[in-house]
CSV table of C-alpha atoms in Angstrom, one decimal:
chain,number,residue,atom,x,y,z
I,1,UNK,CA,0.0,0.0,0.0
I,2,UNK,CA,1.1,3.5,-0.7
I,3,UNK,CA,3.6,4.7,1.5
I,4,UNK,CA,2.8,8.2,2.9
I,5,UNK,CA,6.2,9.6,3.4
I,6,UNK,CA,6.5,9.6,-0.6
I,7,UNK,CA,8.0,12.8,-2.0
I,8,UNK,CA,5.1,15.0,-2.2
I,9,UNK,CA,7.2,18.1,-2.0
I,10,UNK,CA,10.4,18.5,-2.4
I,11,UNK,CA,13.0,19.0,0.8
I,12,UNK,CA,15.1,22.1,0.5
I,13,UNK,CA,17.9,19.5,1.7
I,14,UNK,CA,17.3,17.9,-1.5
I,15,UNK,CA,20.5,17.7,-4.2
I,16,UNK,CA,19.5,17.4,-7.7
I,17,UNK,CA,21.7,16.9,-10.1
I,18,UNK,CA,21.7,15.8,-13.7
I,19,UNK,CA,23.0,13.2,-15.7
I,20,UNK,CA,25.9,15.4,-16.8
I,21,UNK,CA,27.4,15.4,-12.5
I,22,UNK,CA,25.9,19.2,-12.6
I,23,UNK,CA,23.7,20.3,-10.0
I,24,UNK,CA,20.5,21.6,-10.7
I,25,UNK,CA,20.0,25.4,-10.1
I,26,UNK,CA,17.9,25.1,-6.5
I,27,UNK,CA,16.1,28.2,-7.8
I,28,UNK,CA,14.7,26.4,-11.2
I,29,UNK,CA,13.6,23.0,-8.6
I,30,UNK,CA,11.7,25.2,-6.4
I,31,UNK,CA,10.1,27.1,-9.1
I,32,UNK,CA,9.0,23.8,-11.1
I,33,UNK,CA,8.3,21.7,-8.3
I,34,UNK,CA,6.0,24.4,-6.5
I,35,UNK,CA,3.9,24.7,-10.2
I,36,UNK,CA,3.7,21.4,-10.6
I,37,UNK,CA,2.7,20.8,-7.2
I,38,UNK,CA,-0.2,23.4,-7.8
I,39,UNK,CA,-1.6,21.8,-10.9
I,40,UNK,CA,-2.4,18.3,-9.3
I,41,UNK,CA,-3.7,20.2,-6.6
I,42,UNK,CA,-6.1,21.3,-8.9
I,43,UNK,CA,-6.6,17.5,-10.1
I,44,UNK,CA,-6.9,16.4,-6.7
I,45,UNK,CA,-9.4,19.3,-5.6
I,46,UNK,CA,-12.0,18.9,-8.8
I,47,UNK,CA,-10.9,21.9,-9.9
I,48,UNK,CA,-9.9,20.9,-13.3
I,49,UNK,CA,-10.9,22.8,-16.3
I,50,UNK,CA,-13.5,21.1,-18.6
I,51,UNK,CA,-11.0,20.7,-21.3
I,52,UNK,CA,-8.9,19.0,-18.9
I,53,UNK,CA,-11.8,16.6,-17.4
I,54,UNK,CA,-11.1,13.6,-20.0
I,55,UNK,CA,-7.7,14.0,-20.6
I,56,UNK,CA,-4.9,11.7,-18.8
I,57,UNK,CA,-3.1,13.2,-15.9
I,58,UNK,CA,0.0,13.1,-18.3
I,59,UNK,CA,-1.7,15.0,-20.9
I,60,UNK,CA,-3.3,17.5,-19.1
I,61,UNK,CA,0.0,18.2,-16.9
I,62,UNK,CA,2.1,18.4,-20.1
I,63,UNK,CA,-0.5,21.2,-21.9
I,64,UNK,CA,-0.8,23.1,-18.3
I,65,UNK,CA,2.9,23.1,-17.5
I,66,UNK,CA,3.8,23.7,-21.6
I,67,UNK,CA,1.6,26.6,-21.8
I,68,UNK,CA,4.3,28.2,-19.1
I,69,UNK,CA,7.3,30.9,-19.5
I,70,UNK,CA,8.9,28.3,-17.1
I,71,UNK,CA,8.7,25.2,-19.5
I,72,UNK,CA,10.6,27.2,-21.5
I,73,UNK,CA,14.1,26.4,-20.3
I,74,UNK,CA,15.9,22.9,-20.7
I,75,UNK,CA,16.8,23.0,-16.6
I,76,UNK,CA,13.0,23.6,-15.6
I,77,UNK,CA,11.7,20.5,-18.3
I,78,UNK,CA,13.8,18.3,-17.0
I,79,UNK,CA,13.0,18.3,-13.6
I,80,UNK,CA,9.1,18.9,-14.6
I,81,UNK,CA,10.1,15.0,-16.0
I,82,UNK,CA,11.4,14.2,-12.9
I,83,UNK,CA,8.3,15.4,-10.7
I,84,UNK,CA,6.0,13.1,-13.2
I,85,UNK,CA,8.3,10.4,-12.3
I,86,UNK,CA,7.7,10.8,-8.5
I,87,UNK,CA,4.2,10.7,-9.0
I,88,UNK,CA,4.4,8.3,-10.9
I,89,UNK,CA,5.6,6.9,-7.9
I,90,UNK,CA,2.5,7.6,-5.7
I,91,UNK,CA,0.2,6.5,-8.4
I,92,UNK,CA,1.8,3.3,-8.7
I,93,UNK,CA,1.7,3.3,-12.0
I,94,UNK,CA,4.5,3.3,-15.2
I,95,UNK,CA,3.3,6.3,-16.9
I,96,UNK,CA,0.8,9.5,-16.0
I,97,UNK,CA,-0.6,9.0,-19.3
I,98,UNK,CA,-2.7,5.5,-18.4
I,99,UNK,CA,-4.1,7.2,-15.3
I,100,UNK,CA,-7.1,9.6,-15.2
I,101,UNK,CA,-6.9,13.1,-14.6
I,102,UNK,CA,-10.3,14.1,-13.3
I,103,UNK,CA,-10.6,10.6,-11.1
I,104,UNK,CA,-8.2,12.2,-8.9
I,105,UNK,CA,-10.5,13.9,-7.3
I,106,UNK,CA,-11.9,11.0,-6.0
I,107,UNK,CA,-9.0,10.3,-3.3
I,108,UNK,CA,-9.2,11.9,-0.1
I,109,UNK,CA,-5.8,13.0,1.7
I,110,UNK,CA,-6.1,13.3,5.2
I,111,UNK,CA,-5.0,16.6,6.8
I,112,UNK,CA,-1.6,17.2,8.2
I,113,UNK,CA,1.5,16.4,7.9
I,114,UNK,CA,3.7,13.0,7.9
I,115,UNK,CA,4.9,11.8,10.9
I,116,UNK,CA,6.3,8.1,11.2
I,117,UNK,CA,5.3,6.9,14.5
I,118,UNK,CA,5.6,3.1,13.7
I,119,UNK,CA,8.8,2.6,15.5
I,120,UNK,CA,11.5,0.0,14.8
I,121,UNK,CA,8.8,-2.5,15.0
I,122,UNK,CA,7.2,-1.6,11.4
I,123,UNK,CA,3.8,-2.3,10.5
I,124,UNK,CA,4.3,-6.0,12.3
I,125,UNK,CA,3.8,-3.7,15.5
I,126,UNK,CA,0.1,-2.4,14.8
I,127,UNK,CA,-0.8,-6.5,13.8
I,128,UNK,CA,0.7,-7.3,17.2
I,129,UNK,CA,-1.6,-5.0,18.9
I,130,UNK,CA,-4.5,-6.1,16.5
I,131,UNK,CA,-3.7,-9.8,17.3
I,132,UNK,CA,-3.7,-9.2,21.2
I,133,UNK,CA,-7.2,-10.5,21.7
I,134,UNK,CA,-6.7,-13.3,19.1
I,135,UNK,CA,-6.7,-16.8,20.2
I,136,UNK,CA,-3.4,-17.8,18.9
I,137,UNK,CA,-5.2,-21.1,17.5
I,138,UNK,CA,-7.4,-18.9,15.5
I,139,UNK,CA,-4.3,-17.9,13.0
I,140,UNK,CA,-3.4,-19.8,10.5
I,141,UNK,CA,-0.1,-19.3,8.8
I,142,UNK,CA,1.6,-20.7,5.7
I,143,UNK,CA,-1.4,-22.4,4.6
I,144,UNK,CA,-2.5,-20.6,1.2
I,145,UNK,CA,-6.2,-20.7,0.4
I,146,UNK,CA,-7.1,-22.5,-3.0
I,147,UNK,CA,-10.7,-22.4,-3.3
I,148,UNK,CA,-13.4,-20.4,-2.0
I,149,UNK,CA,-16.8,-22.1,-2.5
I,150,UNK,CA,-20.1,-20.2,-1.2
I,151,UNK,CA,-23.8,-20.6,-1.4
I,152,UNK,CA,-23.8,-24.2,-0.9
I,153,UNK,CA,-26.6,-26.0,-0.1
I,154,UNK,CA,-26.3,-29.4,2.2
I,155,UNK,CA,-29.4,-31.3,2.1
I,156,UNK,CA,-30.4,-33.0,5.8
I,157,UNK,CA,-28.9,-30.5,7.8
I,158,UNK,CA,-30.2,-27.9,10.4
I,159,UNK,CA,-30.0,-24.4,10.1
I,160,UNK,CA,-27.5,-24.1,12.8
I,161,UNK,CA,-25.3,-27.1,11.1
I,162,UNK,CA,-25.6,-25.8,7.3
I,163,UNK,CA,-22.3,-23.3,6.5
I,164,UNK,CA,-22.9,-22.0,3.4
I,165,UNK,CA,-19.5,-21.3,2.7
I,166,UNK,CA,-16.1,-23.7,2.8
I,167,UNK,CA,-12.4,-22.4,1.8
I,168,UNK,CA,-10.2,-25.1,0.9
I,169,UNK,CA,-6.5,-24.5,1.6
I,170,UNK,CA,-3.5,-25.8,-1.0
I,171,UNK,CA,-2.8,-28.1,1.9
I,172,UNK,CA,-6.2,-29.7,2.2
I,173,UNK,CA,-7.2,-27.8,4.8
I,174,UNK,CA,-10.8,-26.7,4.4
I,175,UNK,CA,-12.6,-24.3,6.9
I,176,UNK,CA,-16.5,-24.6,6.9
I,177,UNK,CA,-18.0,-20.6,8.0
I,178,UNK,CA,-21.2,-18.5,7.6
I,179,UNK,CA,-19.2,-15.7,6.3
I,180,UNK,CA,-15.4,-15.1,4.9
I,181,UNK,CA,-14.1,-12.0,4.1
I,182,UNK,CA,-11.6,-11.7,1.8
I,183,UNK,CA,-9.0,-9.2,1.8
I,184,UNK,CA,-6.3,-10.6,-0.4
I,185,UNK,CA,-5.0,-7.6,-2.7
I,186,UNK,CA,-6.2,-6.8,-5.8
I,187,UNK,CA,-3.0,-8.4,-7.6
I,188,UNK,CA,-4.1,-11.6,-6.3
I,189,UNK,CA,-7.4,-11.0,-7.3
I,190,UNK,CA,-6.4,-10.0,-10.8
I,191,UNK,CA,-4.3,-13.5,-11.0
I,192,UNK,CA,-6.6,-15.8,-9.2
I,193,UNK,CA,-10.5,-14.2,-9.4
I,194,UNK,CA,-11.5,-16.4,-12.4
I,195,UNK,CA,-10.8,-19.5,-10.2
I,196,UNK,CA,-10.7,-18.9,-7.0
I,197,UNK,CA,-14.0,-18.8,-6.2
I,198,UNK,CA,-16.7,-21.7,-6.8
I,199,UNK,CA,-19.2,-20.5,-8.6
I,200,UNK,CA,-17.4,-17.8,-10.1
I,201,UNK,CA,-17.6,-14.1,-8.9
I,202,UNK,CA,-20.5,-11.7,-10.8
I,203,UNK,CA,-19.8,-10.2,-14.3
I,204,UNK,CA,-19.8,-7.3,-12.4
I,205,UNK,CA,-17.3,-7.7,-9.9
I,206,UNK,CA,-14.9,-9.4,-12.0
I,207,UNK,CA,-15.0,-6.4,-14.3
I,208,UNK,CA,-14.0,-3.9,-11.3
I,209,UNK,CA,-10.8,-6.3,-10.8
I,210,UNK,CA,-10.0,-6.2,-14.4
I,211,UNK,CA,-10.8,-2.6,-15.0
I,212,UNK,CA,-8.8,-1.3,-11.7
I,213,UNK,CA,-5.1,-0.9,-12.0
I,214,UNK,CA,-2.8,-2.3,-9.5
I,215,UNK,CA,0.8,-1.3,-10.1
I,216,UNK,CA,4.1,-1.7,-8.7
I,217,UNK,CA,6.6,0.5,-6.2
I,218,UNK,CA,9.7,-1.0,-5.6
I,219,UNK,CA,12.2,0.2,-2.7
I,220,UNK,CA,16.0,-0.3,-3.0
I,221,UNK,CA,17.6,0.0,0.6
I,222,UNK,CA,21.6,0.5,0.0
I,223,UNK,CA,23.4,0.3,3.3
I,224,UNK,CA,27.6,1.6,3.5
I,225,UNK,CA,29.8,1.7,6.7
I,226,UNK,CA,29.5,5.0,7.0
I,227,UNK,CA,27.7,8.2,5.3
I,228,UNK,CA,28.9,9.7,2.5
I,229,UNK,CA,26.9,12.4,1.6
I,230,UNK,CA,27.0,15.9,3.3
I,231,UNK,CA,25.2,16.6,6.7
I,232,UNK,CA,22.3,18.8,5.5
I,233,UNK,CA,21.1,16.1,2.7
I,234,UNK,CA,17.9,15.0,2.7
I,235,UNK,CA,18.3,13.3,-0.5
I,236,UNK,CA,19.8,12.9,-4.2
I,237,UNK,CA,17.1,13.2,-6.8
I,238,UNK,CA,18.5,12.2,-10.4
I,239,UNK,CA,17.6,14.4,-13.3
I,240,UNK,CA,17.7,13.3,-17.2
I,241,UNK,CA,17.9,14.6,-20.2
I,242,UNK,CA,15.2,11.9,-21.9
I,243,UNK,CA,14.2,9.9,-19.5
I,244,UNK,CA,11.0,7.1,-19.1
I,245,UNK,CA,8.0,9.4,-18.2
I,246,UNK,CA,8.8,11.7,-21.5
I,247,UNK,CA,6.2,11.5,-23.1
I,248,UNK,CA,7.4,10.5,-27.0
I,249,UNK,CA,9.5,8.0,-25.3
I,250,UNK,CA,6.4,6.6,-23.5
I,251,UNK,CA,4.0,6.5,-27.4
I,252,UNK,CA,7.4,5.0,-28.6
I,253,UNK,CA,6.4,1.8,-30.0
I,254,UNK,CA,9.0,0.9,-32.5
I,255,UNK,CA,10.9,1.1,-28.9
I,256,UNK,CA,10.1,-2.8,-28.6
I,257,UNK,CA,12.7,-4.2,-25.3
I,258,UNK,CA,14.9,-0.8,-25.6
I,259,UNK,CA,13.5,0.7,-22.4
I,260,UNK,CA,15.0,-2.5,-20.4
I,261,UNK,CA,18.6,-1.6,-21.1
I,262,UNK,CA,17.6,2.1,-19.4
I,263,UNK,CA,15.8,0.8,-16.4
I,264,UNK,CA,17.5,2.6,-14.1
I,265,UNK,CA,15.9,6.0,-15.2
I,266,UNK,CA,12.9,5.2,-13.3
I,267,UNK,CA,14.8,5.8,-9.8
I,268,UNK,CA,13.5,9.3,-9.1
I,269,UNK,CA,16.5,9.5,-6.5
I,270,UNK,CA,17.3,8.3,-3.0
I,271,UNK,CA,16.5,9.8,0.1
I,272,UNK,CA,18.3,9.4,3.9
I,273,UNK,CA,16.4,7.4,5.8
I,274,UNK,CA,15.0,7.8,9.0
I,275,UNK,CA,16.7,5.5,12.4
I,276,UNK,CA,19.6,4.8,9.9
I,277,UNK,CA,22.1,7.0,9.4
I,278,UNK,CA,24.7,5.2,7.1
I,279,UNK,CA,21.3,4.2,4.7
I,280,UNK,CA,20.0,5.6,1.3
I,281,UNK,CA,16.6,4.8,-0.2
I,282,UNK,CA,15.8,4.4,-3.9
I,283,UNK,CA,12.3,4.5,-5.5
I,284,UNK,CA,11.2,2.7,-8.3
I,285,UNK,CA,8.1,1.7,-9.8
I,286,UNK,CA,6.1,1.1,-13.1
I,287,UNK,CA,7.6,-1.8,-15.9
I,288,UNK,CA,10.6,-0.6,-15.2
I,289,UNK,CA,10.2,-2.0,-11.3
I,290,UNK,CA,8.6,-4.9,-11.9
I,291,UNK,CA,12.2,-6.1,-14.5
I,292,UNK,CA,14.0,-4.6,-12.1
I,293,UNK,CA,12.6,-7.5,-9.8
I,294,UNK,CA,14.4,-10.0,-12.5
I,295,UNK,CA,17.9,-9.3,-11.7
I,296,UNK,CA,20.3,-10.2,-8.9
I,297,UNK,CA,20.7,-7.8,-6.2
I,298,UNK,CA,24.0,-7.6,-6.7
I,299,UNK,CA,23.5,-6.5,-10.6
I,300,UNK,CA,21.0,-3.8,-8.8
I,301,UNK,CA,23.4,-2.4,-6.0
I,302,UNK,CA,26.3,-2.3,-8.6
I,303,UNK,CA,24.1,0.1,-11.3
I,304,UNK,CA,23.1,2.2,-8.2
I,305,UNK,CA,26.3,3.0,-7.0
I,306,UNK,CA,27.1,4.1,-10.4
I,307,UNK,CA,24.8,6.6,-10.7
I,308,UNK,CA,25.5,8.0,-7.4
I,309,UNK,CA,29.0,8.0,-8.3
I,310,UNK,CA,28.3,9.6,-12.2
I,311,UNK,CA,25.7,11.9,-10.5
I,312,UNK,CA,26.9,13.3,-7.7
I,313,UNK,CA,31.3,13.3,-8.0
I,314,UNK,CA,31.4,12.5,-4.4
I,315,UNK,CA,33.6,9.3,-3.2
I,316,UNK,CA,31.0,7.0,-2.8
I,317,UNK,CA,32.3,3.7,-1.5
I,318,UNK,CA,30.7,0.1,-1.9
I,319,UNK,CA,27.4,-0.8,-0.5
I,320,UNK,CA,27.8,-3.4,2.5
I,321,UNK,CA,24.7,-4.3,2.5
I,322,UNK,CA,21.4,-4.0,0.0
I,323,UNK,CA,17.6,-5.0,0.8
I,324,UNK,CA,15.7,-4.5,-1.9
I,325,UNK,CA,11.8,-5.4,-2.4
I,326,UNK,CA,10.0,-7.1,-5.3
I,327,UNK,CA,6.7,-6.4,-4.7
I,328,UNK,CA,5.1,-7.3,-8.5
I,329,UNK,CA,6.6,-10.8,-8.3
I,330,UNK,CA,5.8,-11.6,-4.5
I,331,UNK,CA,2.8,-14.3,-5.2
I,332,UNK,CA,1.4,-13.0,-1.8
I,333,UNK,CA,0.4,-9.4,-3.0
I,334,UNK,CA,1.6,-8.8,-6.9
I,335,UNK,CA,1.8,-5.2,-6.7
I,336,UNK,CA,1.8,-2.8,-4.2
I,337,UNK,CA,-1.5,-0.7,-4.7
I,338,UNK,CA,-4.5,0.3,-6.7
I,339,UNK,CA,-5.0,3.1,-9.2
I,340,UNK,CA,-7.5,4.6,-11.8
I,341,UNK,CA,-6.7,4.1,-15.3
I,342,UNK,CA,-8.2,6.2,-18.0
I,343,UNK,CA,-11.8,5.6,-18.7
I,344,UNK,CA,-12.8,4.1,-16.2
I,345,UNK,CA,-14.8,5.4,-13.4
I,346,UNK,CA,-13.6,4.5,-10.3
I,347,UNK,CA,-16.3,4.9,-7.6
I,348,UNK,CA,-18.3,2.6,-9.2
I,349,UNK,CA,-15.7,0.0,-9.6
I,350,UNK,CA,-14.6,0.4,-6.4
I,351,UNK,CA,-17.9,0.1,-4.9
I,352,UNK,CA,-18.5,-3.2,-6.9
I,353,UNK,CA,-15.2,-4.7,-5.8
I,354,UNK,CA,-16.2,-4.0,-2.1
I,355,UNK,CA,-19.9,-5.9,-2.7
I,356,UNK,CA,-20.8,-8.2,-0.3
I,357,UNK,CA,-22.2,-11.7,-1.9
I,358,UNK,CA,-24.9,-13.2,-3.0
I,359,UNK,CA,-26.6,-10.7,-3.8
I,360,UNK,CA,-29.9,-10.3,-2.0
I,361,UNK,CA,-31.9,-10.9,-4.9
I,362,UNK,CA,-30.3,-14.3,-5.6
I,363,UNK,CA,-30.3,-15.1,-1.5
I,364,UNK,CA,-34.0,-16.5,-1.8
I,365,UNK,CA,-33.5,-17.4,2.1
I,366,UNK,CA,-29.9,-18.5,2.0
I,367,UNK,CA,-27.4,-16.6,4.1
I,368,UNK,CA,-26.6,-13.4,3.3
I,369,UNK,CA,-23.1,-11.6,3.4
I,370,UNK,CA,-21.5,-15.3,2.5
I,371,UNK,CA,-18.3,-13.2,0.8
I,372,UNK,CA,-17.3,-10.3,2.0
I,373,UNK,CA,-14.5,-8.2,0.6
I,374,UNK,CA,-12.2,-5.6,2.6
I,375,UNK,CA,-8.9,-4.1,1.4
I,376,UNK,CA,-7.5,-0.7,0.3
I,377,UNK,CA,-9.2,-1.3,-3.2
I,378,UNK,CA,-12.4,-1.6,-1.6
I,379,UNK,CA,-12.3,2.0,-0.3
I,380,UNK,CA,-14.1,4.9,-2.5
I,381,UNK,CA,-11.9,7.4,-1.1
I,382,UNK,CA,-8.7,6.1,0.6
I,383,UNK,CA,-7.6,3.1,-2.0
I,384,UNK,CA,-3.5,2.8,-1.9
I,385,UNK,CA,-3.9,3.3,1.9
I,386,UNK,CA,-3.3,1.3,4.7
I,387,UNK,CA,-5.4,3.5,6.7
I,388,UNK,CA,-8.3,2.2,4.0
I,389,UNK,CA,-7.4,-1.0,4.0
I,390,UNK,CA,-8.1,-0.5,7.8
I,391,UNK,CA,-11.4,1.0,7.5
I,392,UNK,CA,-12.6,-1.4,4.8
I,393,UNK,CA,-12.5,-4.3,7.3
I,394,UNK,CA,-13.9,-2.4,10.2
I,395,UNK,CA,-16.2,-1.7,7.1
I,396,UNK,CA,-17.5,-5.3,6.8
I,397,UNK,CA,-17.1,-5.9,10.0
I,398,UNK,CA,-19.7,-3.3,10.7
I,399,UNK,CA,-21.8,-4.4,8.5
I,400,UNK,CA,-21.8,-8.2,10.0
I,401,UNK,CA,-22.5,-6.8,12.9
I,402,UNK,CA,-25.6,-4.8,12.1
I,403,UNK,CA,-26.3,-7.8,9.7
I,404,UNK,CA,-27.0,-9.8,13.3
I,405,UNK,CA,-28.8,-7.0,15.2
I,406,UNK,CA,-31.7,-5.8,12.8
């Protein structure tokens, strides 16, 4: 799920330079990164101009920032490529021209600012204190679900005996319930939907899944013996001349396998990171993430360090360590979060991928709210979250709940 402490804005401790080893003017950053900053605003408020509504985010950023005394100069362009590249980023997707523009205005962000009070302990901390309560018996762990069959009818049996619903585990396991709720990410659903469940999901639901976009943000942790970069860096951001989010590069298609020799232009940069001094953060994300998942980690560290080193003329020594995730081919998740591609309108597929089933009109005094489905591409407003992930299953939980009091 999308990580908050993504580069919305850019830290005045930030060093940009370009693929030449020259720094970038800090002048020209803040001047592109504040206008660029104010025109997905305005997709994100639904304050887009009707001649923007159907166009891609790409598209309508590229006419709004073009039509600008600012675009004007080779310094400003290039990082205007590199601030499409970071949201590409926090869209989880591999290019702003495949996302909608005006569906942006669909996501709610939450007032404040970022503060990261997980602790050492990570997310595994909050599903400690989630699991508190939790017989330990209750949990079961590395035992994969296969099948999920629902409105089953057993002939002979009481009311209080028939379980409409039984999920069958790749170990044989099978678990006989009155109500499941799913909450496997929509990667898995894309993978698995068409035969996971027995009978198959609605025409409807399965058409959410395939319409919804689920892409791919990789993280490349490079660890060293000891800081190399000056005190007051937040960060080095890497700025190219050409580089993947451009958008003739991107409508290339005589391009064919080209782009996977340039990979590593999809790194927006890497950032310090918090608790560890002596550590540096690369993002990634889009096709060029998901290849990057292909090759050794020692292939990875060795390109990275080069373009420090090309970038940035500072002595930077070798990596002692590297932890790198590979989120797109993790048969767990297959992704890392949800976004809205062009055409298609999201509330409504969100909305059907959060329906409850059967439906009430096929229940004809079965069980209702067999299959339930919770997860941050269930939630109208806060998909990519973890805080909607979060409310979707206090979501269906709710709604079990006032299923057994009316």
């Amino acid at each position: 799920m999308k990580n908050m402490c993504l580069p919305h804005s850019v830290s005045p401790r930030d060093y940009f330079f370009n693929e030449d080893g020259k720094p970038v003017p800090k002048s020209v950053v803040d001047q592109v990164c504040a206008r660029f900053s104010k025109l997905t605003d305005k997709a994100f408020d639904d304050e887009l101009d009707g001649k923007y509504r159907k166009l891609t985010l790409g598209a309508y950023l590229d006419d709004a920032f073009g039509g600008t005394e600012l675009s004007k100069t080779e310094d400003a362009r290039q990082v205007y490529e590199w601030c499409k590249r970071v949201e590409c980023t926090d869209e989880a997707c591999s290019s702003l021209y495949e996302i909608s523009a005006s569906q942006l205005s669909n996501y709610t962000e939450l007032e404040g600012g970022f503060f990261n009070t997980l602790g050492p302990g990570g997310y595994q901390a909050i599903l400690d204190v989630l699991l508190r309560d939790v017989p330990s018996e209750a949990v079961r762990c590395n035992a994969p679900v296969k099948t999920i069959r629902w409105d089953l009818v057993k002939e002979g049996q009481s009311e209080e005996e028939d379980h409409p619903v039984q999920v069958v585990c790749e170990n044989g396991q099978t678990f006989e319930a009155d109500h499941v709720i799913v909450t496997v990410s929509l990667g898995v659903l894309k993978e698995h939907a068409k035969t996971m469940f027995d009978p198959t999901l609605p025409e409807k639901k399965l058409s959410a899944i395939n319409d919804l976009g689920f892409g791919i943000v990789n993280k490349i942790f490079l660890f060293f013996e000891k800081s190399f970069w000056p005190d007051d860096c937040a960060g080095v951001q890497l700025v190219w001349k050409e580089g993947p989010e451009d958008k003739d590069v991107y409508e290339d298609l005589s391009e064919g396998e080209d782009w996977k020799q340039t990979w590593f232009k999809k790194i927006t940069g890497f950032d310090t990171v918090a608790r560890h001094p002596t550590a540096l953060c690369g993002w990634i994300t889009g096709r060029e993430a998901l290849y990057m998942e292909s090759l050794q980690d020692r292939e990875i560290q060795e390109v990275c360090v080069r373009l420090l080193r090309s970038s940035t003329g500072w002595p930077v020594p070798e990596v002692s360590k590297t932890l790198i995730s590979r989120w797109g081919s993790d048969p767990q998740v297959r992704g890392s979060y949800t976004f809205v591609p062009d055409g298609v309108d999201g509330v409504e597929a969100h909305k059907a991928l959060a329906s409850p089933l059967p439906p009430k009109h096929r229940s004809r005094g079965r069980k209702n709210l067999q299959v339930l489905f919770a997860g941050e591409a269930t939630h109208v407003n806060f998909y990519t979250t973890t805080h909607g992930a979060y409310l979707s299953g206090q979501r269906e939980a709710e709604r079990l709940i006032s299923y057994y009091s009316d």
